[in-house]
Tab-separated table of C-alpha atoms in Angstrom:
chain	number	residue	atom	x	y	z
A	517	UNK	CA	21.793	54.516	-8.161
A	518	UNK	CA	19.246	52.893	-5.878
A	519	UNK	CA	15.553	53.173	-6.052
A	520	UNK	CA	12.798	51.577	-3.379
A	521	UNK	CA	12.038	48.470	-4.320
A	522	UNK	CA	8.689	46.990	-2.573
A	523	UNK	CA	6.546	47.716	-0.131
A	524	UNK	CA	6.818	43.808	0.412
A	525	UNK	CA	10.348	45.212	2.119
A	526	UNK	CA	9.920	48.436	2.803
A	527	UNK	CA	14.160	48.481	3.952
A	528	UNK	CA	15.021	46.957	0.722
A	529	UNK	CA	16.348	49.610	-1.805
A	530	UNK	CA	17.582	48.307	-4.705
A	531	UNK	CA	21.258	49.112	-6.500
A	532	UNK	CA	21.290	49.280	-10.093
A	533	UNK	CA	22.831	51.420	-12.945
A	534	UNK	CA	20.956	52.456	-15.995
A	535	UNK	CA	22.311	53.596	-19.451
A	536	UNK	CA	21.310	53.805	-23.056
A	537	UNK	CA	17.045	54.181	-24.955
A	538	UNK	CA	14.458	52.103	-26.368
A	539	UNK	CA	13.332	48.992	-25.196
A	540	UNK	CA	13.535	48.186	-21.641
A	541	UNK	CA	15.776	45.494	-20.679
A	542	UNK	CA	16.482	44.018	-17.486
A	543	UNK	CA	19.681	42.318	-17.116
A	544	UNK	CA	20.062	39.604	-14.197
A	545	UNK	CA	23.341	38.306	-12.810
A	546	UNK	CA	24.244	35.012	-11.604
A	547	UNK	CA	26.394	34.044	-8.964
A	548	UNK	CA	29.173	35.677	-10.182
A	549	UNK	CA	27.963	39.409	-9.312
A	550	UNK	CA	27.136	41.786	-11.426
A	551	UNK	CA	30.468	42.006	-12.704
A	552	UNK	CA	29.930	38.932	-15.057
A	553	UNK	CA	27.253	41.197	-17.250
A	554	UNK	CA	28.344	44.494	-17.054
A	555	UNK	CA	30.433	44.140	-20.646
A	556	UNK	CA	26.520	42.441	-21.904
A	557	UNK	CA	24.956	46.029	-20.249
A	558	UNK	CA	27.537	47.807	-21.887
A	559	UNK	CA	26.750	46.470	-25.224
A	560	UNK	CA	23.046	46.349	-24.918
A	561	UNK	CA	22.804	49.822	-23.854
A	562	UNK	CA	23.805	50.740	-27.625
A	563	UNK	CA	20.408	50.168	-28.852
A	564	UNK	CA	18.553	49.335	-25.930
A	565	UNK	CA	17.467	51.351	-22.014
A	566	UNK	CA	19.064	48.733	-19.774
A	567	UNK	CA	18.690	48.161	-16.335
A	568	UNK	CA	21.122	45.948	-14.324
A	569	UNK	CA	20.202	45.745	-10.885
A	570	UNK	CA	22.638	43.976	-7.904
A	571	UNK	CA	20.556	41.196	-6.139
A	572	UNK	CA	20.195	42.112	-2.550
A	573	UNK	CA	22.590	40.758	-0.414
A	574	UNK	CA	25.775	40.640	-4.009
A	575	UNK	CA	28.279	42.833	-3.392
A	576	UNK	CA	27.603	44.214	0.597
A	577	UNK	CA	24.188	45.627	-0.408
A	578	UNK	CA	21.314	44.720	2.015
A	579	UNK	CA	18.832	41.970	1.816
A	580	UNK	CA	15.986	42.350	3.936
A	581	UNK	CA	15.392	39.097	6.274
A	582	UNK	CA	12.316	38.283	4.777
A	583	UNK	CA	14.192	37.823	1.357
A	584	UNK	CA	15.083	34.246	1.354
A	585	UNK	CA	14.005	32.407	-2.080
A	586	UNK	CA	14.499	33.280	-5.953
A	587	UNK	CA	10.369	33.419	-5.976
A	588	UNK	CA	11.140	36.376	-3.814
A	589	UNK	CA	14.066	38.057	-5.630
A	590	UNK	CA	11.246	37.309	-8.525
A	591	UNK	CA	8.472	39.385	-7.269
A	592	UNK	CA	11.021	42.505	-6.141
A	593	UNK	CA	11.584	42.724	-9.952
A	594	UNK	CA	8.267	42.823	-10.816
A	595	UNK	CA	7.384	45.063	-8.229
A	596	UNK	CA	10.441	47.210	-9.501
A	597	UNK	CA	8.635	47.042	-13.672
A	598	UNK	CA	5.342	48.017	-11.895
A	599	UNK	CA	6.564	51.177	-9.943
A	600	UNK	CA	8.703	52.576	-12.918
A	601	UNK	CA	5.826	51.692	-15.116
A	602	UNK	CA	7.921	49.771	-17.604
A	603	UNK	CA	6.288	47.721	-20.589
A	604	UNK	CA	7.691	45.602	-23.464
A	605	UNK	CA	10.172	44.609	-21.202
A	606	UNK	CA	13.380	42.010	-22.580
A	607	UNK	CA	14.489	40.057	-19.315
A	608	UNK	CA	18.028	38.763	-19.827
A	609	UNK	CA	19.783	36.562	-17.299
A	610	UNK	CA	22.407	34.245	-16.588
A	611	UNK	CA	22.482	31.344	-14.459
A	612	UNK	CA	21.034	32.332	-11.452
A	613	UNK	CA	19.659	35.532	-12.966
A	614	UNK	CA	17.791	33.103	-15.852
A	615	UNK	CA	16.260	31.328	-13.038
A	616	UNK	CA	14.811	34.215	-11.709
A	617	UNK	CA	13.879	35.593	-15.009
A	618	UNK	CA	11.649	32.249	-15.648
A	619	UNK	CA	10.131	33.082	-11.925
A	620	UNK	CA	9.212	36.528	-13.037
A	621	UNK	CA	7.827	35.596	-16.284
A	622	UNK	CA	5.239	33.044	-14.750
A	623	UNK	CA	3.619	35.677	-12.283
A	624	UNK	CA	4.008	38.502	-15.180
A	625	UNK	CA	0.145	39.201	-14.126
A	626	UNK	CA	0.379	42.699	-16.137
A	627	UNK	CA	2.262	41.623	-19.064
A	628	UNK	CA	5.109	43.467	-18.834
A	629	UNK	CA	7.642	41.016	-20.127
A	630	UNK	CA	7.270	40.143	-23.436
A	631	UNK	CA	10.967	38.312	-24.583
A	632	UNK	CA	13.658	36.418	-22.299
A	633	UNK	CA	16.730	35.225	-22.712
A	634	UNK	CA	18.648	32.550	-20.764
A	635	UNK	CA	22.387	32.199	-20.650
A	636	UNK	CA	23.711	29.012	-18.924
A	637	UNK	CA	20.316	28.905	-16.485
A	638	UNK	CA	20.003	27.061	-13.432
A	639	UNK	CA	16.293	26.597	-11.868
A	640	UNK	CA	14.899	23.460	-13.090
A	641	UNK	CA	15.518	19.633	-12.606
A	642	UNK	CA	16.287	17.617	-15.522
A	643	UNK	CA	17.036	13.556	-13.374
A	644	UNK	CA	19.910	12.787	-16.275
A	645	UNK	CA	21.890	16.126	-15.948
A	646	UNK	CA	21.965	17.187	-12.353
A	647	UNK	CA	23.838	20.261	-11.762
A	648	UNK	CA	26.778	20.731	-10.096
A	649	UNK	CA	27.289	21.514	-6.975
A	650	UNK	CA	29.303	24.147	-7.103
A	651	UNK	CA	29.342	24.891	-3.372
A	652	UNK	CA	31.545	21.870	-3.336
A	653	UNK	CA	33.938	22.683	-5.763
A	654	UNK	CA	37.310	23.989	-4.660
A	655	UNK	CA	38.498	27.376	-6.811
A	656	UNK	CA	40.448	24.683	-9.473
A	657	UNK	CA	37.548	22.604	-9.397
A	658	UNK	CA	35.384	25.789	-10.321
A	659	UNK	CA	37.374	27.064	-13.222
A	660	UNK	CA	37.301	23.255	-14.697
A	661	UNK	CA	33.070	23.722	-14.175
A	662	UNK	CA	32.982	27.046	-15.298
A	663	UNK	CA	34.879	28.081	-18.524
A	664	UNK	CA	36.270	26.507	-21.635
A	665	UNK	CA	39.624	28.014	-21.125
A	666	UNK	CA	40.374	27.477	-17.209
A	667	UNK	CA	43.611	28.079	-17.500
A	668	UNK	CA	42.930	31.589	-19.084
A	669	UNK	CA	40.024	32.239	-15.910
A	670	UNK	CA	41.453	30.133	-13.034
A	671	UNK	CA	42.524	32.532	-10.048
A	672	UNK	CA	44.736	30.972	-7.233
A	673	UNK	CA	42.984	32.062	-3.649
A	674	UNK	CA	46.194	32.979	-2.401
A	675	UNK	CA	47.077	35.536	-4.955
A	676	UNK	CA	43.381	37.273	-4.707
A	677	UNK	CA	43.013	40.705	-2.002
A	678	UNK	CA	41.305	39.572	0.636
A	679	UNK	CA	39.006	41.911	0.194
A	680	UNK	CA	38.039	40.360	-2.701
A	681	UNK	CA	37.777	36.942	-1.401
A	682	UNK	CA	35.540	38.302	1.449
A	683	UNK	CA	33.280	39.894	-1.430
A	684	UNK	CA	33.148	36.210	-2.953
A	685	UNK	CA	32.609	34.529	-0.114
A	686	UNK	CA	29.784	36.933	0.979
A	687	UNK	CA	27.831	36.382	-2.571
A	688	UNK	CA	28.525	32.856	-2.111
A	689	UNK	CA	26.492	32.971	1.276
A	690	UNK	CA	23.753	34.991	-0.109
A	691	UNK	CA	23.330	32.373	-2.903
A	692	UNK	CA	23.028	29.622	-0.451
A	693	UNK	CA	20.466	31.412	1.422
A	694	UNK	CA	18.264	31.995	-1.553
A	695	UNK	CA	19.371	29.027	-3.730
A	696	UNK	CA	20.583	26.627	-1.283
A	697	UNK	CA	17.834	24.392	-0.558
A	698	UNK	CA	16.107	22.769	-2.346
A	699	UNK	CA	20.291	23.225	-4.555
A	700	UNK	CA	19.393	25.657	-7.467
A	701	UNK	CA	16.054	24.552	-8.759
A	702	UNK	CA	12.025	24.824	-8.105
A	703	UNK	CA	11.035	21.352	-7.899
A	704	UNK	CA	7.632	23.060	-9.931
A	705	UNK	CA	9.019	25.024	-12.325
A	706	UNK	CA	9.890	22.522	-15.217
A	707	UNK	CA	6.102	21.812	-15.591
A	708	UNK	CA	5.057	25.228	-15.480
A	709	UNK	CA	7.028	26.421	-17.723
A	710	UNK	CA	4.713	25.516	-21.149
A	711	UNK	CA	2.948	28.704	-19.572
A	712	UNK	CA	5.143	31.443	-21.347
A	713	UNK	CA	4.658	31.996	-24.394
A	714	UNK	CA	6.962	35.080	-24.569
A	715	UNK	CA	9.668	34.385	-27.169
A	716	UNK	CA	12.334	32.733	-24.750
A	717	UNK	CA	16.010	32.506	-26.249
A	718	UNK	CA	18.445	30.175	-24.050
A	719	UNK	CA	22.175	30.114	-24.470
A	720	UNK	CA	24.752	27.727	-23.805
A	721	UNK	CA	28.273	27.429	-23.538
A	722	UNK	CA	29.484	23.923	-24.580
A	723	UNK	CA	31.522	23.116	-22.453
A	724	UNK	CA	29.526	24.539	-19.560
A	725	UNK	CA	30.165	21.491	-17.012
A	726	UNK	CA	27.667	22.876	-14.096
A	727	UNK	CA	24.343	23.107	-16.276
A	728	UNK	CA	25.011	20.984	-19.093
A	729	UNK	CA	23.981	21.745	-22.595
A	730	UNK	CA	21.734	18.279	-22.529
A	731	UNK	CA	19.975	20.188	-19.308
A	732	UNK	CA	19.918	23.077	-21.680
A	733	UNK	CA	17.860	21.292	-24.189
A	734	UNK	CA	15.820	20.129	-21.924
A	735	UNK	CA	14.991	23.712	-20.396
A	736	UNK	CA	14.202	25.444	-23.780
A	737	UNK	CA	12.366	22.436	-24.538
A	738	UNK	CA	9.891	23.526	-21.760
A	739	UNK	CA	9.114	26.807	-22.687
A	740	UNK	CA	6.205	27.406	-24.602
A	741	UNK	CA	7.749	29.248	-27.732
A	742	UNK	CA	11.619	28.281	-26.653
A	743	UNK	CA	15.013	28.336	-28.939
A	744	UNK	CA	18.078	27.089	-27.883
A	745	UNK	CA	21.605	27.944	-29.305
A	746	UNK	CA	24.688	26.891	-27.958
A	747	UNK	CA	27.997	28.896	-28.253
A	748	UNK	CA	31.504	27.190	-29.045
A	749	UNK	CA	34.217	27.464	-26.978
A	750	UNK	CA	32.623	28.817	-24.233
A	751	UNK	CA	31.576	27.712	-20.467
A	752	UNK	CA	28.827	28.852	-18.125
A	753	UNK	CA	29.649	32.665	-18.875
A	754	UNK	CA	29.449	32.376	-22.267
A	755	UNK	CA	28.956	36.386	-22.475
A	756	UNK	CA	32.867	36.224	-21.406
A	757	UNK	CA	34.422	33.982	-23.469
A	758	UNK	CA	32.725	34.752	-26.580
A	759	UNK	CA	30.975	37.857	-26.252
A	760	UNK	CA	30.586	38.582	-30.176
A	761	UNK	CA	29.076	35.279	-30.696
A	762	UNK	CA	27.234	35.679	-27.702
A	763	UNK	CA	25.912	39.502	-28.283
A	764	UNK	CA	24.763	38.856	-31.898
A	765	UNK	CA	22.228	36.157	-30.827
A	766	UNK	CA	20.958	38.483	-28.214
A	767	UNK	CA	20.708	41.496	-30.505
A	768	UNK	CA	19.279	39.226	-33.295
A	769	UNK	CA	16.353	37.749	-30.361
A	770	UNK	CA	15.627	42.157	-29.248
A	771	UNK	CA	14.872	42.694	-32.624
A	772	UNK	CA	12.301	40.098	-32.608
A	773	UNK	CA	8.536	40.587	-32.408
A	774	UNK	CA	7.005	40.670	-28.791
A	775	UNK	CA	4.590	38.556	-27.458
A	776	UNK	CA	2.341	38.269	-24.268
A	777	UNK	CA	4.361	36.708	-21.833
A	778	UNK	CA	2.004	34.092	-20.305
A	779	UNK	CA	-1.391	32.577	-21.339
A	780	UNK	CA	-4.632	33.163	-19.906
């Protein structure tokens, strides 16, 4: 379905599918398209209402011209909470989406979000683990980055529809745009992030080779009421390779108590 997201972009409406009751939680994708947490959706949406939007500009949908940063993808979320009128709200998201979820929670003004979770985030700059620079990174050179198992995940250009690689290639623009410069991290964020006090659960594959689990650490670290767990045998999309693993510590962290999510 799509609903109207702003009135910062008054031609931005936003995609998204809906499905289960209870708490509201927001699911954000990374890179990858929404593809990489619709099985995560699926499984929430047992016990929880979520919402899984497509960023503007994934998968052919629009992205106004204005919309050019995460801080911006940021505020269209919260704008999105504010209009359906949505409290208690879990914020889930991976990589890219995590980064964005950290955005929202620091200008949370009305207190709507009150638990995250990060999977495998980008968004911060931690000098001894730099991350990867995955626009460089040929599709081999990817699947080595990306997953455990690249064997299992690695996809040869030549035998994917072109279709398909156009659909790639198009997220992969729109992340540049938004992500590109300064490469996948607020240079402020880091020290800001002592500011939520939400309980913040952050994930990590092991063997995740473009955000390290050292930059992990260092993330959760951060927070102001972090955790960090990392998941064996698993890469940047942990939520793939080991979903069981990966879904218990998420259903274990909705069952938690709430909090505010920022101090005065």
């Amino acid at each position: 379905m799509s609903t109207n997201a702003s009135a910062m972009y008054p031609d931005l409406s936003l995609t998204l599918s809906e499905a289960g009751a209870g708490r509201p939680v927001l699911i954000l994708h990374g890179g990858g398209g929404p593809a990489t947490v619709a099985g995560l959706a699926q499984h929430l949406s047992r016990t929880a209402h979520t919402i899984t939007p497509v960023h503007p500009g994934w998968d052919g949908t629009h992205r106004p011209a204005g919309l050019t940063g995460v801080d911006d993808l940021a505020l269209v979320y919260l704008s999105f909470l504010r209009e359906r009128r949505l409290s208690d709200v879990l914020v889930v998201g991976s990589s890219l989406g995590g980064w964005v979820a950290a955005e929202m929670a620091l200008r949370d003004s009305a207190g709507s979000i009150t638990g995250l979770v990060l999977i495998d985030a980008v968004g911060i700059r931690v000098e001894a683990e730099p991350i990867t620079d995955f626009f460089a990174l040929d599709a081999r050179g990817v699947a080595e980055h990306s997953w455990h198992d690249p064997e299992r995940h690695y996809l040869d250009p030549a035998d994917i529809p072109a279709e398909e690689l156009a659909r790639r290639q198009a997220n992969m623009a729109t992340m540049r745009v938004l992500a590109g410069d300064p490469y996948m991290h607020n240079p402020t964020l880091l020290s800001r992030l002592g500011r939520i006090q939400a309980p913040t659960l952050l994930l990590w594959g092991e063997s995740d080779r473009v955000v390290t689990p050292a930059y992990g650490t260092a993330y959760a670290e951060a927070f102001g009421n972090g955790r960090f767990e990392v998941i064996p045998q698993a890469g940047h999309l942990p939520q793939i390779e080991q979903p069981d693993a990966t879904f218990a510590l998420i259903d274990a962290h909705l069952r938690r108590p709430s909090s505010t999510s920022r101090q005065p």
